[in-house]
C-alpha atoms as a printed R data frame, in Angstrom:
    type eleno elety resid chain resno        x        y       z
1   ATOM     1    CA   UNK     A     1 -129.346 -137.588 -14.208
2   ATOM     2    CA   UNK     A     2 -132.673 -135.231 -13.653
3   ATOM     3    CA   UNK     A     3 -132.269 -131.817 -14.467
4   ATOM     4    CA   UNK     A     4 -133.152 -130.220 -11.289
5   ATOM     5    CA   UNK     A     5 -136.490 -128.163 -10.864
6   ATOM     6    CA   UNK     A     6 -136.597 -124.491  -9.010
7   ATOM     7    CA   UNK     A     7 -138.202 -124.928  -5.599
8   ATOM     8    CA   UNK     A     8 -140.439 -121.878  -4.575
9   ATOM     9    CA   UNK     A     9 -142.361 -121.951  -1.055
10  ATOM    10    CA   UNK     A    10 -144.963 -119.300  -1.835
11  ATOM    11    CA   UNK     A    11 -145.529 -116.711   1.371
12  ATOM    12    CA   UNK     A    12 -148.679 -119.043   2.134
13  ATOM    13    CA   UNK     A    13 -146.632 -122.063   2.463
14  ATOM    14    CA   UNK     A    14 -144.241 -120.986   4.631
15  ATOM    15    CA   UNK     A    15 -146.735 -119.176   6.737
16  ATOM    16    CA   UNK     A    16 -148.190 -122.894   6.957
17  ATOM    17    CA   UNK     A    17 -145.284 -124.698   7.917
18  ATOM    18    CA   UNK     A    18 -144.328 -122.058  11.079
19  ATOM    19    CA   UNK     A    19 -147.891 -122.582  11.981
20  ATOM    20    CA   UNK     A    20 -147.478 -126.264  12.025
21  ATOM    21    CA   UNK     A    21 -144.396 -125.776  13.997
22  ATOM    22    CA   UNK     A    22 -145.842 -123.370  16.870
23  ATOM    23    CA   UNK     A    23 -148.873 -125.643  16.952
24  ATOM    24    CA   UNK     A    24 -146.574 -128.910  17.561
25  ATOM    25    CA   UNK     A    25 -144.619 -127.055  20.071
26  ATOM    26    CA   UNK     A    26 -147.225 -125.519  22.065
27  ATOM    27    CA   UNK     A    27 -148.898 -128.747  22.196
28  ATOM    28    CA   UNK     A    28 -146.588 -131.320  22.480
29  ATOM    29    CA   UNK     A    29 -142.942 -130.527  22.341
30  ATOM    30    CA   UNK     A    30 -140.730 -128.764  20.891
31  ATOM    31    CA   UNK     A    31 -138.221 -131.231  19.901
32  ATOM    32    CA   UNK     A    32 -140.987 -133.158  17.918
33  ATOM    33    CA   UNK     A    33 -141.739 -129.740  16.056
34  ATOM    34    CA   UNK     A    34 -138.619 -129.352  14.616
35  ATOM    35    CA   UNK     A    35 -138.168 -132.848  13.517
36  ATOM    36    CA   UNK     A    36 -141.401 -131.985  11.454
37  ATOM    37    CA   UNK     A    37 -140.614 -129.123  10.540
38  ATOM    38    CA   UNK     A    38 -137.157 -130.718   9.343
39  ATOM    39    CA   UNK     A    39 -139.311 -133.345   7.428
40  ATOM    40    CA   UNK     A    40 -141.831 -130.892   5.633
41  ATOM    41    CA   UNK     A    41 -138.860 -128.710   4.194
42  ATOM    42    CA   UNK     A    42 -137.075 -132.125   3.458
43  ATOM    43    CA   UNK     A    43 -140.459 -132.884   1.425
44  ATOM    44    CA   UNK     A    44 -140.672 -129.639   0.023
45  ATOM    45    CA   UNK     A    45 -136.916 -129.544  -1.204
46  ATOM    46    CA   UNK     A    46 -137.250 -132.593  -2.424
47  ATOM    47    CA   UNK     A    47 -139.690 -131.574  -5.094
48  ATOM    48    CA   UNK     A    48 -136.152 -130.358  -7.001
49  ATOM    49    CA   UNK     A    49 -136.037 -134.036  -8.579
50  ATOM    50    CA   UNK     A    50 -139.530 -135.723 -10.156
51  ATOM    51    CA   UNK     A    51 -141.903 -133.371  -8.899
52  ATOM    52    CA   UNK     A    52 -144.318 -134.963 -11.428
53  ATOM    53    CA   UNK     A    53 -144.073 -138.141  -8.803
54  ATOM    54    CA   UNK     A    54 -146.668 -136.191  -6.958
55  ATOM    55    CA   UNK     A    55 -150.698 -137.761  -7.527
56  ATOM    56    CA   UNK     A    56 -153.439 -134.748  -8.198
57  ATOM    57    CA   UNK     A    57 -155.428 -134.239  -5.078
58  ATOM    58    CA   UNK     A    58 -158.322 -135.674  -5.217
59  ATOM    59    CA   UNK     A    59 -160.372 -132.716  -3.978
60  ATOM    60    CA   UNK     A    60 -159.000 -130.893  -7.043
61  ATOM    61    CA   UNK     A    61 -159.676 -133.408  -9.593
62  ATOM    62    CA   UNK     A    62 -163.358 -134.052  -8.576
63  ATOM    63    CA   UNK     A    63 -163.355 -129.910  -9.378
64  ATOM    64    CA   UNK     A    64 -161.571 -130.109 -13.040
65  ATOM    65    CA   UNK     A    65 -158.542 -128.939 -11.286
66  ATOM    66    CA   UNK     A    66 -155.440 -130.766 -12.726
67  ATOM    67    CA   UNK     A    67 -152.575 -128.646 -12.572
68  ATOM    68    CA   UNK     A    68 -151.632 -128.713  -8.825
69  ATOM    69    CA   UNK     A    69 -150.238 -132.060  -6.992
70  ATOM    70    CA   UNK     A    70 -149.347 -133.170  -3.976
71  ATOM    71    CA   UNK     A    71 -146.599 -135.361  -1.636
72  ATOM    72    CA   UNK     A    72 -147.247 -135.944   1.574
73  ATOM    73    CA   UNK     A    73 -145.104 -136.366   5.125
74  ATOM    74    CA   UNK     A    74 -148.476 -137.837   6.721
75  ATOM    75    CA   UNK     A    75 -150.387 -136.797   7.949
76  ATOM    76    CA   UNK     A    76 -149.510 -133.272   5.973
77  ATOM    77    CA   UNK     A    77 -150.071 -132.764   2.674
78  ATOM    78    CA   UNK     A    78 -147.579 -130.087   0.559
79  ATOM    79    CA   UNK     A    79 -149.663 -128.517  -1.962
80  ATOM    80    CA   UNK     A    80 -147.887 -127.398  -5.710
81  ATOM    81    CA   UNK     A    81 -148.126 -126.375  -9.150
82  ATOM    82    CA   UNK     A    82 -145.372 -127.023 -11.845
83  ATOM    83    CA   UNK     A    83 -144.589 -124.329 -14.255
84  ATOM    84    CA   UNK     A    84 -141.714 -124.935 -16.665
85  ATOM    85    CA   UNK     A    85 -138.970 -126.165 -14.258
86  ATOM    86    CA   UNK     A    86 -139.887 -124.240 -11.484
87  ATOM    87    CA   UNK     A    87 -142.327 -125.538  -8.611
88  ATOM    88    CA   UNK     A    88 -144.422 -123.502  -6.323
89  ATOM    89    CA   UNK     A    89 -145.478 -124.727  -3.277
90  ATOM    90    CA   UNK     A    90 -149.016 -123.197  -2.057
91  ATOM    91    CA   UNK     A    91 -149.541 -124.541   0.757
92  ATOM    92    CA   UNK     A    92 -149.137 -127.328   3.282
93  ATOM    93    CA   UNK     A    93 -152.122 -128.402   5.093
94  ATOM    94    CA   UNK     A    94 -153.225 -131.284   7.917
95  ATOM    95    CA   UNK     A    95 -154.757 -133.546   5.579
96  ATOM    96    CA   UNK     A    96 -157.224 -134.753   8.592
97  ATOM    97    CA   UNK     A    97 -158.877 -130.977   7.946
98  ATOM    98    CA   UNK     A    98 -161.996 -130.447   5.389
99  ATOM    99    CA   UNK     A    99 -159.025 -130.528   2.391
100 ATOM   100    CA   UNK     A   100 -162.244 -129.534   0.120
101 ATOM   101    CA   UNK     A   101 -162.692 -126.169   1.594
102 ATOM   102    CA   UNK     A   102 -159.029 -125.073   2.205
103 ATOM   103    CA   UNK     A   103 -157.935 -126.069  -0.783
104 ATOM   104    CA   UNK     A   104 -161.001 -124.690  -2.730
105 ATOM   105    CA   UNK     A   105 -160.420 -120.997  -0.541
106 ATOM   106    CA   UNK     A   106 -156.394 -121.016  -1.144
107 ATOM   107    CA   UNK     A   107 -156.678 -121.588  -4.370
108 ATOM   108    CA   UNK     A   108 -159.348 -120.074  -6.034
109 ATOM   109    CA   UNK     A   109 -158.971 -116.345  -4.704
């Protein structure tokens, strides 16, 4: 068995994932927002076991970026960095957005 990895939603992330929520709700229904809410923290909690699974974004690689990686629940992509066994989550992000930009502007202030 996997030794389990520390899961830590960074103030960012978490701000990212109520947006996503109020945005779903206001615009569609509520119901559906907390399923995907439900979902993202699923995604994020399951980062505890393999978070290696997760590919380097692509908009990070084509910068020399390696050390952050991502899993998606489409079409949102949750945004982390290992360090020792701990895992911070960044950010989670629409992945139909300019990824390029927010990723560039979250993560290299």
């Amino acid at each position: 068995m996997a030794e389990r990895f520390e899961v830590w939603l960074l103030e960012d992330a978490e701000r990212d994932i109520e947006d996503i929520g109020l945005h779903i709700a206001a615009n569609d229904a509520v119901e559906k927002a907390e399923a995907v809410l439900r979902a993202l923290e699923a995604a994020c909690q399951g980062l505890e076991r393999l978070p290696q699974r997760g590919n380097i974004p692509k908009e990070l690689a084509a910068i020399g970026l390696t050390d952050f990686r991502e899993v998606h629940y489409k079409p949102y992509r949750v945004i982390y960095r290992i360090i020792d066994r701990k895992v911070f989550v960044f950010g989670v992000f629409d992945g139909r957005r300019d990824m390029q930009s927010l990723l560039q502007r979250r993560l290299l202030r």
